[in-house]
Short mmCIF file of C-alpha atoms and ligand atoms in Angstrom, two decimals:
data_model
loop_
_atom_site.label_atom_id
_atom_site.label_comp_id
_atom_site.label_asym_id
_atom_site.label_seq_id
_atom_site.Cartn_x
_atom_site.Cartn_y
_atom_site.Cartn_z
CA MET A 1 0.00 0.00 0.00
CA LYS A 2 0.99 3.60 -0.41
CA PRO A 3 0.60 6.34 2.19
CA ALA A 4 -2.20 8.89 2.12
CA PRO A 5 -1.13 12.21 0.57
CA PHE A 6 0.95 14.45 2.83
CA GLU A 7 2.86 17.70 2.70
CA TYR A 8 6.63 17.33 2.96
CA LEU A 9 8.95 19.79 4.74
CA ALA A 10 12.74 19.43 4.93
CA PRO A 11 14.10 22.09 7.31
CA ASP A 12 17.88 22.42 7.58
CA SER A 13 18.10 23.82 11.11
CA LEU A 14 16.71 22.88 14.51
CA PRO A 15 14.90 26.24 15.01
CA ALA A 16 13.20 25.80 11.60
CA ALA A 17 12.19 22.23 12.43
CA LEU A 18 10.83 23.24 15.86
CA ALA A 19 8.93 26.18 14.33
CA ALA A 20 7.32 23.87 11.76
CA LEU A 21 6.38 21.41 14.51
CA ALA A 22 4.91 24.19 16.67
CA ALA A 23 2.88 25.46 13.69
CA ARG A 24 1.45 22.06 12.73
CA GLY A 25 1.25 20.21 16.10
CA TRP A 26 -0.43 16.79 16.06
CA ASP A 27 -1.06 17.14 12.28
CA ALA A 28 2.69 16.73 11.78
CA LYS A 29 5.01 13.76 12.15
CA LEU A 30 8.78 13.99 12.42
CA LEU A 31 10.58 11.71 9.97
CA ALA A 32 13.83 10.25 11.31
CA GLY A 33 14.97 6.92 9.82
CA GLY A 34 11.45 6.11 8.63
CA GLN A 35 11.84 2.45 9.60
CA SER A 36 8.72 2.49 11.79
CA LEU A 37 6.87 5.56 10.53
CA ILE A 38 6.86 4.73 6.81
CA PRO A 39 5.45 1.19 7.30
CA VAL A 40 2.61 2.52 9.50
CA MET A 41 1.91 5.23 6.92
CA ASN A 42 1.90 2.65 4.15
CA PHE A 43 -0.67 0.65 6.10
CA ARG A 44 -2.52 3.95 6.68
CA LEU A 45 -2.39 3.39 10.42
CA ALA A 46 -0.90 6.90 10.52
CA GLN A 47 -2.01 9.62 8.13
CA PRO A 48 -0.10 12.76 9.08
CA ALA A 49 -0.98 15.88 7.09
CA VAL A 50 2.65 16.92 7.05
CA LEU A 51 6.01 15.14 7.39
CA ILE A 52 8.90 17.15 8.84
CA ASP A 53 12.03 15.40 7.64
CA LEU A 54 14.89 15.69 10.17
CA ASN A 55 17.54 14.23 7.89
CA ARG A 56 18.87 17.61 6.76
CA VAL A 57 18.82 19.25 10.18
CA ALA A 58 22.38 20.02 11.19
CA GLY A 59 23.76 19.08 14.60
CA LEU A 60 21.34 16.31 15.55
CA SER A 61 23.67 13.34 15.24
CA GLY A 62 26.93 12.18 16.72
CA VAL A 63 28.38 10.81 19.94
CA GLU A 64 30.59 12.77 22.32
CA ARG A 65 31.81 12.47 25.88
CA VAL A 66 30.87 15.39 28.15
CA GLY A 67 32.22 14.91 31.69
CA SER A 68 30.79 11.68 33.07
CA GLU A 69 28.18 11.31 30.32
CA LEU A 70 27.97 10.29 26.71
CA ARG A 71 25.82 12.68 24.70
CA ILE A 72 24.16 11.11 21.68
CA GLY A 73 22.26 13.14 19.09
CA ALA A 74 18.72 11.90 18.44
CA MET A 75 19.40 11.39 14.72
CA THR A 76 22.41 9.14 15.38
CA ARG A 77 21.88 5.96 13.37
CA GLN A 78 21.61 2.68 15.21
CA ARG A 79 24.52 1.43 13.12
CA THR A 80 26.69 4.20 14.58
CA LEU A 81 25.75 3.12 18.10
CA GLU A 82 27.01 -0.32 17.19
CA GLU A 83 30.36 0.87 15.84
CA ASP A 84 31.25 3.99 17.83
CA PRO A 85 34.38 3.46 20.01
CA LEU A 86 33.13 5.81 22.75
CA ILE A 87 30.00 3.71 23.11
CA GLU A 88 31.96 0.48 23.10
CA ARG A 89 34.18 1.78 25.90
CA HIS A 90 31.79 3.82 28.04
CA ALA A 91 28.39 2.24 27.39
CA PRO A 92 29.24 -1.43 26.79
CA LEU A 93 25.67 -2.54 27.53
CA LEU A 94 24.42 -0.44 24.62
CA HIS A 95 27.24 -1.69 22.39
CA GLU A 96 26.35 -5.29 23.20
CA ALA A 97 22.62 -4.88 22.62
CA VAL A 98 22.33 -2.83 19.43
CA PRO A 99 23.13 -5.74 17.05
CA PHE A 100 19.92 -7.40 18.30
CA ILE A 101 17.88 -4.62 16.66
CA ALA A 102 16.49 -5.81 13.33
CA HIS A 103 19.07 -6.15 10.52
CA PRO A 104 22.02 -4.01 9.38
CA GLN A 105 20.00 -2.42 6.57
CA ILE A 106 17.41 -1.19 9.09
CA ARG A 107 20.08 -0.07 11.58
CA ASN A 108 21.74 1.93 8.78
CA ARG A 109 18.64 4.15 8.63
CA GLY A 110 16.96 3.76 12.03
CA THR A 111 17.90 6.31 14.68
CA ILE A 112 18.13 6.21 18.46
CA GLY A 113 15.70 9.13 18.76
CA GLY A 114 13.17 7.52 16.40
CA SER A 115 13.17 4.28 18.34
CA LEU A 116 12.76 6.00 21.72
CA ALA A 117 10.02 8.33 20.46
CA HIS A 118 8.20 5.42 18.81
CA ALA A 119 8.09 3.70 22.23
CA ASP A 120 7.50 0.16 21.05
CA PRO A 121 7.63 -2.01 24.19
CA ALA A 122 9.25 -4.78 22.13
CA ALA A 123 12.11 -2.52 21.02
CA GLU A 124 15.57 -2.77 22.54
CA LEU A 125 16.51 0.91 22.86
CA PRO A 126 13.69 2.01 25.23
CA ALA A 127 14.58 -0.77 27.70
CA LEU A 128 18.28 0.06 27.36
CA ALA A 129 17.67 3.77 27.96
CA VAL A 130 15.87 2.95 31.22
CA ALA A 131 18.50 0.40 32.27
CA LEU A 132 21.29 2.90 31.59
CA ASP A 133 19.61 5.73 33.55
CA ALA A 134 19.57 7.85 30.40
CA ARG A 135 18.27 11.43 30.39
CA LEU A 136 16.42 12.67 27.33
CA ARG A 137 16.50 16.25 26.07
CA LEU A 138 13.15 17.45 24.72
CA GLN A 139 13.14 20.75 22.84
CA SER A 140 10.41 22.99 21.47
CA VAL A 141 10.01 26.65 20.56
CA ARG A 142 9.00 27.14 24.23
CA GLY A 143 12.38 25.94 25.52
CA GLU A 144 13.73 22.60 26.68
CA ARG A 145 13.41 20.06 29.46
CA TRP A 146 15.38 16.95 30.42
CA VAL A 147 13.38 13.86 31.33
CA ALA A 148 14.67 10.64 32.86
CA ALA A 149 14.13 7.69 30.50
CA ALA A 150 12.26 5.96 33.33
CA ASP A 151 9.66 8.77 33.20
CA PHE A 152 9.57 9.16 29.40
CA PHE A 153 7.54 6.08 28.47
CA LEU A 154 3.86 6.20 29.39
CA GLY A 155 2.56 3.05 27.72
CA LEU A 156 2.11 1.34 24.38
CA PHE A 157 3.65 3.69 21.73
CA SER A 158 3.09 6.54 24.15
CA THR A 159 5.55 9.01 25.71
CA VAL A 160 5.53 12.33 27.55
CA LEU A 161 6.43 14.19 24.31
CA GLU A 162 4.04 17.12 23.79
CA GLN A 163 2.79 17.91 20.29
CA ASP A 164 5.42 20.63 19.75
CA GLU A 165 8.35 18.77 21.30
CA MET A 166 11.22 16.96 19.65
CA LEU A 167 13.65 14.56 21.28
CA THR A 168 17.04 16.01 20.38
CA GLU A 169 19.66 14.37 22.60
CA ILE A 170 20.22 11.38 24.86
CA ALA A 171 22.66 11.54 27.81
CA ILE A 172 23.99 8.30 29.25
CA PRO A 173 26.21 8.10 32.36
CA THR A 174 29.53 6.45 31.51
CA ALA A 175 30.12 2.99 33.00
CA GLN A 176 31.98 3.13 36.31
CA ALA A 177 34.52 0.87 38.01
CA GLY A 178 32.88 -2.22 39.45
CA SER A 179 30.08 -2.24 36.91
CA GLY A 180 28.95 -5.29 34.97
CA TRP A 181 26.28 -5.58 32.32
CA ALA A 182 24.50 -8.09 30.13
CA PHE A 183 21.86 -8.00 27.44
CA VAL A 184 20.05 -11.21 26.55
CA GLU A 185 16.94 -11.84 24.50
CA VAL A 186 15.13 -14.67 22.78
CA ALA A 187 13.67 -14.18 19.30
CA ARG A 188 12.38 -16.71 16.79
CA ARG A 189 15.10 -15.63 14.34
CA HIS A 190 17.98 -13.24 14.81
CA GLY A 191 16.71 -9.77 13.89
CA ASP A 192 13.08 -10.45 14.78
CA TYR A 193 11.50 -8.54 17.62
CA ALA A 194 12.25 -10.34 20.87
CA GLN A 195 9.74 -12.65 22.53
CA LEU A 196 11.37 -11.35 25.70
CA GLY A 197 14.63 -9.65 26.58
CA VAL A 198 16.39 -8.15 29.56
CA ALA A 199 19.08 -5.52 30.04
CA ALA A 200 20.90 -5.98 33.36
CA ARG A 201 23.41 -3.86 35.24
CA ILE A 202 25.20 -4.72 38.47
CA THR A 203 27.60 -2.48 40.39
CA LEU A 204 29.97 -3.88 43.01
CA ASP A 205 31.70 -1.84 45.71
CA ASP A 206 35.45 -2.08 46.44
CA GLN A 207 34.83 -5.13 48.64
CA GLY A 208 33.02 -6.86 45.80
CA ARG A 209 29.55 -6.53 47.35
CA CYS A 210 26.63 -5.59 45.13
CA SER A 211 25.81 -1.92 45.72
CA SER A 212 23.12 -1.57 43.07
CA ALA A 213 21.42 -3.57 40.34
CA ARG A 214 18.94 -2.91 37.57
CA MET A 215 17.00 -5.27 35.30
CA VAL A 216 14.76 -3.84 32.59
CA PHE A 217 12.62 -6.13 30.45
CA LEU A 218 11.41 -5.61 26.88
CA SER A 219 8.36 -7.33 25.40
CA ALA A 220 7.11 -7.87 28.93
CA GLY A 221 4.37 -5.25 29.15
CA GLU A 222 3.16 -2.00 27.61
CA LYS A 223 6.48 -0.21 28.22
CA PRO A 224 9.95 -1.15 29.46
CA ILE A 225 9.55 -2.96 32.78
CA ASP A 226 12.04 -1.82 35.40
CA ALA A 227 11.86 -4.93 37.60
CA LYS A 228 11.57 -4.39 41.35
CA ALA A 229 12.98 -7.89 41.77
CA ALA A 230 16.46 -6.43 41.11
CA ALA A 231 16.38 -4.66 44.52
CA ALA A 232 17.06 -8.00 46.25
CA LEU A 233 20.56 -8.03 44.71
CA ALA A 234 21.78 -4.95 46.59
CA GLY A 235 23.88 -6.04 49.57
CA ALA A 236 23.51 -9.72 48.63
CA SER A 237 26.34 -12.12 48.07
CA LEU A 238 26.02 -12.83 44.37
CA GLY A 239 25.74 -16.44 43.30
CA GLU A 240 23.39 -19.05 41.88
CA GLU A 241 21.08 -19.05 44.91
CA VAL A 242 20.30 -15.36 44.72
CA PHE A 243 20.12 -15.42 40.90
CA ASP A 244 17.51 -18.22 41.13
CA ALA A 245 15.49 -16.28 43.68
CA VAL A 246 15.59 -13.05 41.65
CA GLY A 247 14.70 -14.98 38.48
CA ALA A 248 11.63 -16.45 40.18
CA ALA A 249 10.65 -13.03 41.54
CA ALA A 250 10.99 -11.45 38.08
CA ARG A 251 8.84 -14.21 36.58
CA ASP A 252 6.12 -13.52 39.16
CA GLU A 253 6.43 -9.74 38.80
CA ILE A 254 5.96 -9.28 35.08
CA ASN A 255 2.51 -9.45 33.59
CA PRO A 256 2.97 -9.83 29.83
CA THR A 257 0.25 -10.36 27.27
CA GLY A 258 0.70 -13.32 24.98
CA ASP A 259 0.86 -12.90 21.21
CA ILE A 260 1.15 -15.13 18.16
CA HIS A 261 4.86 -15.66 18.84
CA ALA A 262 4.82 -16.38 22.57
CA SER A 263 2.16 -17.06 25.20
CA ALA A 264 2.14 -15.07 28.43
CA ALA A 265 3.22 -18.21 30.31
CA PHE A 266 6.18 -18.73 27.97
CA LYS A 267 7.26 -15.09 28.40
CA LYS A 268 7.14 -15.50 32.17
CA HIS A 269 9.26 -18.62 31.87
CA LEU A 270 11.72 -16.70 29.70
CA ALA A 271 11.89 -13.93 32.31
CA GLN A 272 13.11 -16.43 34.88
CA VAL A 273 15.64 -18.11 32.59
CA LEU A 274 16.98 -14.89 31.01
CA THR A 275 17.28 -13.17 34.40
CA ARG A 276 19.58 -15.92 35.65
CA ARG A 277 21.65 -15.80 32.45
CA ALA A 278 21.94 -12.03 32.46
CA LEU A 279 22.82 -11.78 36.15
CA ARG A 280 25.47 -14.48 35.92
CA LEU A 281 27.19 -12.65 33.07
CA ALA A 282 26.78 -9.16 34.54
CA ALA A 283 28.21 -10.30 37.90
CA GLU A 284 31.18 -11.97 36.23
CA ARG A 285 31.96 -8.77 34.31
CA ALA A 286 31.48 -6.60 37.39
CA ARG A 287 33.98 -8.70 39.36
CA LYS A 288 36.57 -8.14 36.64
CA ASN A 289 35.97 -4.38 36.83
CA VAL A 290 36.23 -3.93 40.61
CA GLY A 291 38.93 -1.41 41.47
CA GLY A 292 39.53 -0.33 37.87
CA THR A 293 37.77 1.54 35.13
CA SER A 294 35.09 -0.35 33.29
CA SER A 295 36.52 -2.49 30.53
CA ARG A 296 35.23 -5.29 28.38
P1 FAD B 301 10.91 6.83 12.35
O1 FAD B 301 10.29 5.61 11.79
O2 FAD B 301 11.32 7.89 11.40
O3 FAD B 301 9.95 7.50 13.44
C1 FAD B 301 9.29 6.72 14.42
C2 FAD B 301 8.38 7.62 15.28
O4 FAD B 301 9.16 8.48 16.10
C3 FAD B 301 7.50 8.55 14.43
O5 FAD B 301 6.27 8.73 15.12
C4 FAD B 301 8.26 9.86 14.41
O6 FAD B 301 7.45 10.98 14.20
C5 FAD B 301 8.88 9.86 15.80
N1 FAD B 301 10.16 10.55 15.89
C6 FAD B 301 11.28 10.24 15.17
N2 FAD B 301 12.31 10.98 15.58
C7 FAD B 301 11.85 11.78 16.56
C8 FAD B 301 12.44 12.79 17.40
N3 FAD B 301 13.74 13.09 17.30
N4 FAD B 301 11.68 13.42 18.33
C9 FAD B 301 10.37 13.08 18.45
N5 FAD B 301 9.73 12.15 17.69
C10 FAD B 301 10.47 11.52 16.76
N6 FAD B 301 13.28 -2.07 16.23
C11 FAD B 301 13.72 -2.69 17.33
O7 FAD B 301 13.93 -2.05 18.35
N7 FAD B 301 13.98 -4.05 17.33
C12 FAD B 301 13.77 -4.82 16.23
O8 FAD B 301 14.03 -6.02 16.27
C13 FAD B 301 13.27 -4.18 15.05
N8 FAD B 301 13.02 -4.89 13.94
C14 FAD B 301 12.57 -4.24 12.83
C15 FAD B 301 12.32 -4.98 11.68
C16 FAD B 301 11.87 -4.36 10.54
C17 FAD B 301 11.62 -5.20 9.31
C18 FAD B 301 11.67 -2.94 10.53
C19 FAD B 301 11.19 -2.24 9.28
C20 FAD B 301 11.91 -2.19 11.65
C21 FAD B 301 12.35 -2.83 12.83
N9 FAD B 301 12.59 -2.12 13.99
C22 FAD B 301 13.05 -2.76 15.11
C23 FAD B 301 12.30 -0.66 14.08
C24 FAD B 301 13.55 0.16 13.85
O9 FAD B 301 14.46 0.00 14.92
C25 FAD B 301 13.23 1.66 13.72
O10 FAD B 301 14.38 2.24 13.22
C26 FAD B 301 12.87 2.43 14.94
O11 FAD B 301 11.80 1.87 15.66
C27 FAD B 301 12.39 3.83 14.59
O12 FAD B 301 13.47 4.63 14.30
P2 FAD B 301 13.44 5.56 13.03
O13 FAD B 301 14.61 6.46 13.17
O14 FAD B 301 13.32 4.75 11.82
O15 FAD B 301 12.12 6.45 13.31
#
């Protein structure tokens, strides 16, 4: 199918793009990589009156280190996230997970900002942004605000973005000494959306005790699920017993809906199995990083 007719704007600066968005509001859609928007337009599930193409807007892509954060422009392609040396070194969880997104051809076009704004609960980047404690910069002609990724996602394909706001930048704290990470997911074929996945982070103190832990699930609900079960890891002596207990708690905590690819019961089973796998790997990496800077 072909999309319904629309007006096409291609601003070359952020102020021009924000002005166009403010003028057209909910009638407009921002076009980033087009890997989610164009299919839904072709199916006529979305029929925006105007498309504001961000691909010529200067200054919206790239990765740089600013103090203890990585700053990533919203139009940075997913392929760049996969290959950028700053991300590999300072956000190894992101580096590990990005190859699970679709296929290289899609990652060549798809952007980090587009995936976050689209807010598909089965997508990897929303869960990663929450797991990494990312902050998101939202700009409009009225000004800007920074929102924690944990507060950005409201539900199925729904975020706190107002009609005149654009996501322009993502800030991710750099990995610290004593931190370990793991991303695991199960999909029917590599590149398919996951039946379930989890991004895990564990931080150990100088004595090797767990000081904090985070587990965020994708495909487990209407938005990324920041599992409370992870709290039991803080202060615990990490090993199979506690990983089993946290896995069982995560299974009981999530409340997924089944779909044609996986029943709710199977997803809950995956939550238990993948939690154990992710925690084992994250803990092993954290132990290697105690007392030094994070390294792979
Ligand atoms: P677009 O499609 O251009 O935009 C998506 C939405 O976000 C639109 O509503 C748009 O208006 C809005 N938007 C875009 N940029 C901004 C911004 N800066 N500020 C505010 N709103 C904005 N994704 C996965 O995570 N995992 C997968 O396994 C996966 N598999 C895929 C398989 C196929 C065959 C295809 C076609 C896509 C797949 N995707 C998958 C989706 C892909 O990752 C998309 O790139 C991503 O979801 C959207 O990014 P985009 O840059 O293409 O955004």
